[in-house]
CSV table of C-alpha atoms in Angstrom, one decimal:
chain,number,residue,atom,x,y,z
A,7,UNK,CA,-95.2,45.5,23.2
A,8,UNK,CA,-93.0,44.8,20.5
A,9,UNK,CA,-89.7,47.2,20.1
A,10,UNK,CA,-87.3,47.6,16.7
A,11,UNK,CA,-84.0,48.0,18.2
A,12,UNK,CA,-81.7,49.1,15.4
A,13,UNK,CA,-78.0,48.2,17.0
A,14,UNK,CA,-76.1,51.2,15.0
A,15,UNK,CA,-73.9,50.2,12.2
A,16,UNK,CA,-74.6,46.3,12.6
A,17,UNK,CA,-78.1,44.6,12.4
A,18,UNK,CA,-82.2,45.5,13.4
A,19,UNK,CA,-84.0,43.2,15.8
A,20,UNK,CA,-87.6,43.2,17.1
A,21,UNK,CA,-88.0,42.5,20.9
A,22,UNK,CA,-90.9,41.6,22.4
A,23,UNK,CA,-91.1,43.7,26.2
A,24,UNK,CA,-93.7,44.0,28.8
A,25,UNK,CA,-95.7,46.9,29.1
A,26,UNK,CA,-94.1,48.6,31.8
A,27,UNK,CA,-90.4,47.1,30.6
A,28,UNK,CA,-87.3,49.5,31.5
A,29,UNK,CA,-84.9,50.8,28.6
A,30,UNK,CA,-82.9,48.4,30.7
A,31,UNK,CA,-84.8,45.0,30.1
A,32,UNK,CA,-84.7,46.4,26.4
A,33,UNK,CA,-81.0,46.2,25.9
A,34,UNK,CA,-80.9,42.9,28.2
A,35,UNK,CA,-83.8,41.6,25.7
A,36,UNK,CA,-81.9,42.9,22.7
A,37,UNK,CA,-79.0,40.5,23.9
A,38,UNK,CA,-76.6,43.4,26.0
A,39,UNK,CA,-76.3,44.9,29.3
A,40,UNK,CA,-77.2,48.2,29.7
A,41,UNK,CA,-73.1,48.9,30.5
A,42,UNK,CA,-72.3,47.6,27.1
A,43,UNK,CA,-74.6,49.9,25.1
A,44,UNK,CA,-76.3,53.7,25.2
A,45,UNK,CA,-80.0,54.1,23.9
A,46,UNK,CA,-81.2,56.5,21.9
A,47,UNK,CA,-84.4,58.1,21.2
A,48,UNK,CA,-84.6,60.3,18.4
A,49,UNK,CA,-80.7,60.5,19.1
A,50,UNK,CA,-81.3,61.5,22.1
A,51,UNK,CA,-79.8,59.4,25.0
A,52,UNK,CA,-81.9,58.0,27.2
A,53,UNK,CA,-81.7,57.0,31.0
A,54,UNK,CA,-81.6,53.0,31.6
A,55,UNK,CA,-84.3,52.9,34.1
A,56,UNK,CA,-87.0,55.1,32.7
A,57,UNK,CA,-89.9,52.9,30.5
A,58,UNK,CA,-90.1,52.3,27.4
A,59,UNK,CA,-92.8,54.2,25.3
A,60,UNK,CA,-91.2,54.3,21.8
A,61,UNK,CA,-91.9,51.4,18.6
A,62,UNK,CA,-88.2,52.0,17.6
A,63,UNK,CA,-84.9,52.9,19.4
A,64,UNK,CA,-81.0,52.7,18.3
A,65,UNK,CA,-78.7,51.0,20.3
A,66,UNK,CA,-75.1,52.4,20.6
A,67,UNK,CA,-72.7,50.1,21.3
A,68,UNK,CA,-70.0,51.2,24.1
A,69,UNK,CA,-68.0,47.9,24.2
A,70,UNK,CA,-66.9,45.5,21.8
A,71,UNK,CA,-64.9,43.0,21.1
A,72,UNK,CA,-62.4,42.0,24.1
């Protein structure tokens, strides 16, 4: 399953997941760990280990920089 992940206020990538993939592999594919970034469905936070059903999903970064 292919995801866009739309990283708020920086870039859009496409991520390619498994079928039963966790919002957690998404962020990990997406090149973060799930501490570093929130995702959102339809702005709606969403919990890290629940699966991945959506074609797009924004990213929220929590930490940055260092």
């Amino acid at each position: 399953m292919n995801v866009t992940c739309e990283i708020v206020g920086e870039e859009t990538a496409t991520v390619s997941l498994a079928e039963d993939a966790t919002y957690a592999d998404l962020c990990r594919a997406a090149g973060y760990s799930p501490h570093e970034v929130s995702v959102l469905v339809d702005g709606t936070p969403v919990a890290e280990d629940g699966t991945v059903s959506e074609s797009h999903v924004e990213l929220l970064r929590l930490v940055k920089g260092g």
